[in-house]
Coordinates of C-alpha atoms in Angstrom, one line a residue:
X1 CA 71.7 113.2 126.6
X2 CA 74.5 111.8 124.3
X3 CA 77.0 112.4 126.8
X4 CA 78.2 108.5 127.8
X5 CA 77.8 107.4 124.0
X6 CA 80.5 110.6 123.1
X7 CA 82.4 109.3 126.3
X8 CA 82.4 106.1 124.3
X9 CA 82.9 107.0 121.1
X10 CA 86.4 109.1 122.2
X11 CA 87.4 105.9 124.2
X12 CA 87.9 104.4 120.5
X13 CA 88.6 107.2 119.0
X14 CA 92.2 107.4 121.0
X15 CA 92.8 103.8 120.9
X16 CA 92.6 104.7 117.1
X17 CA 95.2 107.7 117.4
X18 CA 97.4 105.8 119.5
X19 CA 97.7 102.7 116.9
X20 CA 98.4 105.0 114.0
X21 CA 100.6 107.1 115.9
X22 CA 102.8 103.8 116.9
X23 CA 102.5 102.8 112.9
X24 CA 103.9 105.7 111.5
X25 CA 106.9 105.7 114.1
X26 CA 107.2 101.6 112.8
X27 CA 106.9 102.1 109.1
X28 CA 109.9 104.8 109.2
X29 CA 112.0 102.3 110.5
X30 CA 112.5 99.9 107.1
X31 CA 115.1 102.1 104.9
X32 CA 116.1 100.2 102.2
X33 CA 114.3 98.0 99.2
X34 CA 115.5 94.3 99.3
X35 CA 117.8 93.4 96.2
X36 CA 116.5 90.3 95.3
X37 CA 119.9 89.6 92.8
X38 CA 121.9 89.3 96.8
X39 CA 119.7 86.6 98.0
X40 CA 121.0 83.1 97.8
X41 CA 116.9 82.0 97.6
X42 CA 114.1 83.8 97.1
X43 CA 110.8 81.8 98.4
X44 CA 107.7 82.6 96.9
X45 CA 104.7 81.9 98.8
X46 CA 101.8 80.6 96.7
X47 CA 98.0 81.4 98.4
X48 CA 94.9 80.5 96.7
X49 CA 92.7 82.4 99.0
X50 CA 89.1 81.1 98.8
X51 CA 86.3 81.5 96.1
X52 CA 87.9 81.4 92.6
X53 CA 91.1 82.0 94.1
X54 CA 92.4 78.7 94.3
X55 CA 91.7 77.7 90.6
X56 CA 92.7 80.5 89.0
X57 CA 95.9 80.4 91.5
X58 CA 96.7 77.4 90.4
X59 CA 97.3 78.1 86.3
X60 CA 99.6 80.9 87.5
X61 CA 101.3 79.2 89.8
X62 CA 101.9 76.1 87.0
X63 CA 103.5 78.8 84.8
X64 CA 105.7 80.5 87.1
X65 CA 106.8 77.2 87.8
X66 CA 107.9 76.5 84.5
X67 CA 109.1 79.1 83.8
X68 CA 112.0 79.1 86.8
X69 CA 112.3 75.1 86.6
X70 CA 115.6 75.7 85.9
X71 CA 116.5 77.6 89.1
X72 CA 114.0 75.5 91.1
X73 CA 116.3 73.1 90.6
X74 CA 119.4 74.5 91.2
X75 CA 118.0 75.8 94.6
X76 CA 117.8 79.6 94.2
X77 CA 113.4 79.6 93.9
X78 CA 111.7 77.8 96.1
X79 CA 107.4 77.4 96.1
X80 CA 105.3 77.0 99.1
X81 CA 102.0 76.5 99.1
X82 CA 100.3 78.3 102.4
X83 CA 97.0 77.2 103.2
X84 CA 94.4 78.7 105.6
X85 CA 93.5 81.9 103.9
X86 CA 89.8 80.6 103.8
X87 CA 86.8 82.5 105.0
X88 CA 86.0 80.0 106.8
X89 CA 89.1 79.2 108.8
X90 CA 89.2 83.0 109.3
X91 CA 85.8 83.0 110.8
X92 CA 87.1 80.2 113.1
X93 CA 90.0 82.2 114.0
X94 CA 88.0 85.1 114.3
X95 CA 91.1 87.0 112.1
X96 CA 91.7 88.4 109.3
X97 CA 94.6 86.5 109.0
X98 CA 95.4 83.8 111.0
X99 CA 98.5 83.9 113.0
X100 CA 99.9 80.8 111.8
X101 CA 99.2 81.7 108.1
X102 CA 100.8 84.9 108.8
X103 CA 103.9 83.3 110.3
X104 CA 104.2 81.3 106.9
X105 CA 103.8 84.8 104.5
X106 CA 106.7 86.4 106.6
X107 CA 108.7 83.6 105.8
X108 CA 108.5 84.6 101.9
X109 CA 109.9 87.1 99.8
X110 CA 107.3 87.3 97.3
X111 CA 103.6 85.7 97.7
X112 CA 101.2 84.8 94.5
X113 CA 97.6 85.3 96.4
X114 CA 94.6 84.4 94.7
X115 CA 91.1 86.4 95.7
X116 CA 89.7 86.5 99.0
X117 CA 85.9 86.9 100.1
X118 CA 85.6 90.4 102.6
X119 CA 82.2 89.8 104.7
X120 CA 80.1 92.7 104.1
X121 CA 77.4 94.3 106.4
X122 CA 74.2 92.6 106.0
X123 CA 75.5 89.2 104.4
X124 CA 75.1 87.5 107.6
X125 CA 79.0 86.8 108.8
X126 CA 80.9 88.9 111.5
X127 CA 83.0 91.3 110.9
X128 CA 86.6 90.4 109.5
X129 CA 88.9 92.7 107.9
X130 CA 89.9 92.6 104.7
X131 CA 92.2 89.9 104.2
X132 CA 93.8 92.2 101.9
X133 CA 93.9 95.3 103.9
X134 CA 95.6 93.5 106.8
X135 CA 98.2 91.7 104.6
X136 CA 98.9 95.1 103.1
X137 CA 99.1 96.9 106.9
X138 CA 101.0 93.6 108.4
X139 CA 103.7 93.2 105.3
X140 CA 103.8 97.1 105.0
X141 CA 102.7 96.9 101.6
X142 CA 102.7 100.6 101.1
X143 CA 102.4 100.3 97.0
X144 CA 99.2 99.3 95.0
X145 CA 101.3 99.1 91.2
X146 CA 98.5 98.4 88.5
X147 CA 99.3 98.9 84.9
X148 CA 97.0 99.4 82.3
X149 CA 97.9 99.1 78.4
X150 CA 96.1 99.4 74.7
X151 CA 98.8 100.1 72.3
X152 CA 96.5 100.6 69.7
X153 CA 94.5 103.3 71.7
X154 CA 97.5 104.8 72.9
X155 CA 96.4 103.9 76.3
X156 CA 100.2 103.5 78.9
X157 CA 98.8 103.9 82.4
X158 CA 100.6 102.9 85.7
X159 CA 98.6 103.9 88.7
X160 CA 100.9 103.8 92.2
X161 CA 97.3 103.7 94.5
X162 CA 99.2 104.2 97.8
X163 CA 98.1 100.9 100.1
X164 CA 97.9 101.1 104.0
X165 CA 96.3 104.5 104.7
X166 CA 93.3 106.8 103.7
X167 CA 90.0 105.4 104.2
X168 CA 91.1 101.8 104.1
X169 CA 93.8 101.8 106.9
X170 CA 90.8 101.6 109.5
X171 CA 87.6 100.8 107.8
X172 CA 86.9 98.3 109.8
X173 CA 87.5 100.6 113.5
X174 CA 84.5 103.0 112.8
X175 CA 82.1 104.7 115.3
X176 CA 78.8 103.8 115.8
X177 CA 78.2 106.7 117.9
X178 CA 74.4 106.2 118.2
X179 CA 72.0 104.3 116.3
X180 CA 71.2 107.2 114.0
X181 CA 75.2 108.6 113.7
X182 CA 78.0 106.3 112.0
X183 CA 82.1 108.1 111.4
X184 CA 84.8 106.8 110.3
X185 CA 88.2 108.0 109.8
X186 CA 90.5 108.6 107.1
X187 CA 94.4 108.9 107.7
X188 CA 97.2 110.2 105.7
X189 CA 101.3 110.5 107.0
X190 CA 103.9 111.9 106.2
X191 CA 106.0 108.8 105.8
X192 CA 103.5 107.0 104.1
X193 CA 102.9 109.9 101.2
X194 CA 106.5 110.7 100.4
X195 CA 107.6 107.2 99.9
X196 CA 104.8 106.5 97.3
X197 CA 105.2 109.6 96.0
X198 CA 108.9 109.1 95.4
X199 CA 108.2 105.0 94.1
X200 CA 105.8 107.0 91.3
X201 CA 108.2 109.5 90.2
X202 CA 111.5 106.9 89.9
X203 CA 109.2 104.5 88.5
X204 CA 108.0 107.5 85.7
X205 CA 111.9 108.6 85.3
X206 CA 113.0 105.0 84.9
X207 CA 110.5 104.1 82.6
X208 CA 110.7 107.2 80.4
X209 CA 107.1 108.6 81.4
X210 CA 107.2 112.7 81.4
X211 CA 104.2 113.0 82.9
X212 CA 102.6 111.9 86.7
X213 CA 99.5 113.1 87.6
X214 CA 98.7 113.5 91.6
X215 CA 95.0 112.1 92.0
X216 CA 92.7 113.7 95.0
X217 CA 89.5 115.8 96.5
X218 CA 91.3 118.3 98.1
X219 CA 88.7 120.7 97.3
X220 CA 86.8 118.8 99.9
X221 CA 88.9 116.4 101.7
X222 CA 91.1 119.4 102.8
X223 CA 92.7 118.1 106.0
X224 CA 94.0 114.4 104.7
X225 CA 93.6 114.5 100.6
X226 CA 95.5 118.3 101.0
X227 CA 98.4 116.4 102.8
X228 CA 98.6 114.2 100.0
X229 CA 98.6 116.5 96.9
X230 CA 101.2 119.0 99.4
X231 CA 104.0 116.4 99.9
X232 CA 103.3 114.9 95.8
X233 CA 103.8 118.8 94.9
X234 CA 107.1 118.6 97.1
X235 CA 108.3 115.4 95.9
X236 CA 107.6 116.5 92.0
X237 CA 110.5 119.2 92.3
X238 CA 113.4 116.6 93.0
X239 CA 112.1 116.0 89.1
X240 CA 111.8 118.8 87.4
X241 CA 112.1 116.7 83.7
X242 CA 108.4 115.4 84.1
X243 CA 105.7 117.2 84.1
X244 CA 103.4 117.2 87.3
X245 CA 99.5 117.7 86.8
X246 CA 96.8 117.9 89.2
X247 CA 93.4 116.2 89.0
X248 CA 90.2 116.3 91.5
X249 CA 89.5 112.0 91.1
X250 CA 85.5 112.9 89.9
X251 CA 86.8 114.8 86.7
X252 CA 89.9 112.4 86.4
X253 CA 87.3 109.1 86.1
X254 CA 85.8 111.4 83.4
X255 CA 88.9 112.0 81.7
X256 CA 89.8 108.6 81.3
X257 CA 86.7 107.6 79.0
X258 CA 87.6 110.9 77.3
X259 CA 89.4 109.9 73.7
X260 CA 91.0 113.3 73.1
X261 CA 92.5 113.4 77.0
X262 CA 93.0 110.1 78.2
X263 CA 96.1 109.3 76.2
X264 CA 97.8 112.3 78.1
X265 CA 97.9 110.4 81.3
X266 CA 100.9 108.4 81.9
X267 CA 101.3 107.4 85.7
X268 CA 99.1 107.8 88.3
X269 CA 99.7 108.7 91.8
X270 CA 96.7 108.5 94.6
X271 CA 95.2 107.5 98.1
X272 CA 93.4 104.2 98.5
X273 CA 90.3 104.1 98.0
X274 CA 90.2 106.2 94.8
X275 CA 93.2 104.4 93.4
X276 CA 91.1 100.9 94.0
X277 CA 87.6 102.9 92.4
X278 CA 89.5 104.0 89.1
X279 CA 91.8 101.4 88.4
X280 CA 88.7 98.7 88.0
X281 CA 87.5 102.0 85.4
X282 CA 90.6 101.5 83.7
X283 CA 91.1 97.9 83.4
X284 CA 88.0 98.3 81.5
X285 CA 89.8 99.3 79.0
X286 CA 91.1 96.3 78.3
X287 CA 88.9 93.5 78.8
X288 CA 87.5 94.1 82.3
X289 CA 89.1 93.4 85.9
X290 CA 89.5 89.8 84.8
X291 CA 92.4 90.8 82.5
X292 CA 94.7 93.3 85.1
X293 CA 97.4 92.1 87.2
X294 CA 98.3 94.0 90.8
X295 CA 101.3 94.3 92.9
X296 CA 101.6 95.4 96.4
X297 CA 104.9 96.3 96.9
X298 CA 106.9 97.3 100.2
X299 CA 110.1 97.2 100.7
X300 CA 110.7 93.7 102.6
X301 CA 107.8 91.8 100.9
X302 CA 106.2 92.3 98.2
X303 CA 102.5 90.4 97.2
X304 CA 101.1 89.9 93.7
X305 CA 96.9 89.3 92.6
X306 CA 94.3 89.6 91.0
X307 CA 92.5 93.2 90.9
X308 CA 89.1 91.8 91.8
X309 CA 87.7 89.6 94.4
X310 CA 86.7 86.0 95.3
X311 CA 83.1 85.9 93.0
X312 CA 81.1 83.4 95.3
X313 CA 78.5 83.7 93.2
X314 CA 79.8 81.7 90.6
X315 CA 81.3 78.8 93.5
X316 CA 77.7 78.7 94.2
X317 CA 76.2 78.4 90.9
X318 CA 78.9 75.2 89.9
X319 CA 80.6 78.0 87.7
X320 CA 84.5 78.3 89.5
X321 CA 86.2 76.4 86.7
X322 CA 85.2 78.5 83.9
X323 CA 86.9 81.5 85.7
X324 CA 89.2 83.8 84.2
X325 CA 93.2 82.9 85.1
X326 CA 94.4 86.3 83.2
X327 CA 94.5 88.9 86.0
X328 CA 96.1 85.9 88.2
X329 CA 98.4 85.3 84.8
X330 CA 99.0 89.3 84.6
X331 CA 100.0 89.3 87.9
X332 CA 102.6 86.3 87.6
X333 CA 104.5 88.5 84.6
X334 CA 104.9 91.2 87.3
X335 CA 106.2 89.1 89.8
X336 CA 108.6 87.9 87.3
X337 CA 109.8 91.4 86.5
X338 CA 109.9 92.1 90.4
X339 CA 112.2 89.7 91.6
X340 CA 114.6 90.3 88.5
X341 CA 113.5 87.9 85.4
X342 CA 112.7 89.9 82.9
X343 CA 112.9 88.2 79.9
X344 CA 110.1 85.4 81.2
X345 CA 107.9 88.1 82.1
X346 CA 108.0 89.7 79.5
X347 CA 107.3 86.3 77.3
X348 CA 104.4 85.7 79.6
X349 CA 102.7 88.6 78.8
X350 CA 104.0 88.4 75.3
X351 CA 102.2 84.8 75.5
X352 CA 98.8 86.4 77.2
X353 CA 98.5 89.1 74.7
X354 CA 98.0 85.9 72.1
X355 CA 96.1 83.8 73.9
X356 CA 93.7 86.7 74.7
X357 CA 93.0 87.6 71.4
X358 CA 92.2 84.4 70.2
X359 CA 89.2 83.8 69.8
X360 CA 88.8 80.2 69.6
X361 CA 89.6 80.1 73.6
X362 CA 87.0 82.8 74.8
X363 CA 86.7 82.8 78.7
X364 CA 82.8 83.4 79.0
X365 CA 82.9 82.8 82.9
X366 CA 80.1 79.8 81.6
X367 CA 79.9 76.6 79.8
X368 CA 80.0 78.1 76.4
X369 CA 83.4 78.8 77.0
X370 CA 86.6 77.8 77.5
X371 CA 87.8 76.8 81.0
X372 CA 90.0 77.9 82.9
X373 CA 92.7 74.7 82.7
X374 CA 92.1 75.0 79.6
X375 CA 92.9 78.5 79.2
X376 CA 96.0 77.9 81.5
X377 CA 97.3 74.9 79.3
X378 CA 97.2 77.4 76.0
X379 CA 98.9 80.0 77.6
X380 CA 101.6 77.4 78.5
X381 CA 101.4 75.4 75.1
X382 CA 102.1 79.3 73.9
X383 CA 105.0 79.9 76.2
X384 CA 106.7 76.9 75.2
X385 CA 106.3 78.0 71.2
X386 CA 107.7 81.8 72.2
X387 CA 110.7 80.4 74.4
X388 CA 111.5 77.8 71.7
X389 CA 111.4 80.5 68.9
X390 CA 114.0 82.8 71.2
X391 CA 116.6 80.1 71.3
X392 CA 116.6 79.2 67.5
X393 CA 117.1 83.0 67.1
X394 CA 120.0 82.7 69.9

């Protein structure tokens, strides 16, 4: 009786093995990272998305800047704005992306995107894709770098959440096989595991971390997730200096609020979706999603945001202009370090870590609260104190 809806239902299901098939023969093509430090320009792309996006977008964007006026000017940064990132021009265009927004992004090294609203089953618009997911999949954004820090608590996490596969790389391509029986898929490569297995481990023996931990179900996901934690375990003996643990994520997210085990973690390495669950748990830590920058890292392009998403709600309650720039801000300082100018991103964060302590310019996300200009022109009024203060120590 089910016989033409299976029929149906394997018809997508190859289509779905044949694009993933083609992808991981593509993303084994791109050997090298760019080296920023050889290119006469770097472009950054600047793309405020919709919802908050664009106001919060736009303090960042006003310190970056000012912070490379001086090579702005001497023609080796260059800004473009990129418009069109909407929902609803990508409703028009019935796209995720819209091809001539996605011609502009290629033309960048480096893109500073504010949030973007995902329609959602139920809320009454069709059925894009992420924005997100297909900038990742279309830029080959294979890393998710989000770090989280509380000195005081002795709280150092980096989580590498690996970007264009597990249940994310086709969420949208589902079966609905019959009205009573939904599947969809989860993938995992070969390609796509090593490289951000190997990013996490040189990132850990750069940086001086002696321990990564390898994140996954494979209790239970035992096909896909055991891939994952098989090639980490491979990858973890080319570095035999730092210690390689293994967590299942559901005790992992209870670790973290654990105060006697939580300040053994040091970096993280796991599949999509639990990489985007527990870093929100862990920016918790300090201050909320508002306060944690993200990078998406490949290795032509690489794209820096905000951690969470596009809050309509407060567009539609008249609230957008109290938002909070800091995750936007966080983000910035990584894009900084990314392209090579470390000393500004680290004065940037240097200049956040002030500015969100003080209490006199508390973001409430309302009117009894500072707004987000205002926010934006403290951090810079800060910046210019903390740049001052290094050259009359010069």
């Amino acid at each position: 009786m089910y016989e033409e809806k299976i029929s149906a239902a394997l018809a997508s299901y190859e289509k779905l093995l044949r694009e993933q098939l083609e992808r991981n023969e593509k993303i084994k093509e791109t050997k090298e990272f760019v080296d920023y430090s050889t290119l006469e320009k770097i472009i950054i792309g600047v793309c405020g998305g919709d919802g908050i996006g664009p106001v919060i977008t736009s303090e960042a964007a006003k310190v970056l800047e000012f912070l490379l006026k001086k090579d702005v000017e001497a023609g080796k940064i260059e800004f473009r704005n990129i418009e069109g990132l909407t929902i609803e021009n990508r409703i028009a265009k019935m796209q995720p992306i819209p091809d001539d927004v996605m011609e502009e992004l290629k033309k960048c090294h480096v893109i500073l995107k504010g949030p973007t609203t995902t329609p959602q089953a139920g809320d009454g618009l069709p059925n894009i894709e992420s924005a997100n997911v297909a900038m990742r999949k279309a830029l080959d954004l294979f890393a998710n770098l989000r770090p989280v820090r509380i000195p005081e608590e002795g709280i150092d996490w980096t989580f590498f959440r690996e970007n264009t596969e597990g249940a994310y790389a086709v969420g949208s391509k589902g079966v609905n096989v019959t009205d009573e029986l939904a599947l969809d898929f989860v993938v995992t490569t070969t390609e796509g595991t090593e490289r951000i297995a190997r990013l996490a481990y040189n990132y850990a023996k750069n940086n001086k971390k002696d321990r990564v931990s390898i994140i996954q179900k494979a209790n239970v996901i035992k096909t896909t997730d055991g891939k994952f934690l098989n090639i980490c375990r491979e990858i973890s003996k080319d570095y035999p200096e730092i210690t390689t643990d293994e967590w299942y994520i559901d005790i992992c997210t209870a670790k973290l609020i654990d105060k006697k085990r939580r300040t053994d973690f040091k970096v993280f390495v796991l599949p999509n979706l639990y990489g985007d669950i527990i870093t929100d748990e862990a920016a918790e830590f300090q201050g909320g999603v508002g306060t944690a920058g993200s990078a998406n890292i490949g290795k032509r392009y690489a794209m820096f945001e905000a951690i969470h998403g596009s809050a309509p709600r407060m567009v539609k309650e008249g609230r957008a202009q109290y938002a909070d720039p800091c995750s936007m801000l966080r983000a910035a300082a990584m894009l900084l370090s990314h392209i090579g100018y470390i000393e500004e991103s680290v004065n940037l964060d240097k200049a956040l870590d002030i500015c969100m302590a003080d209490e006199s310019m508390k973001i409430t996300g309302r009117d009894d609260g500072c707004s987000c200009t205002d926010f934006g022109n403290f951090v810079m009024d800060t910046l210019v104190k903390i740049t001052n203060s290094d050259k009359e120590m010069i």
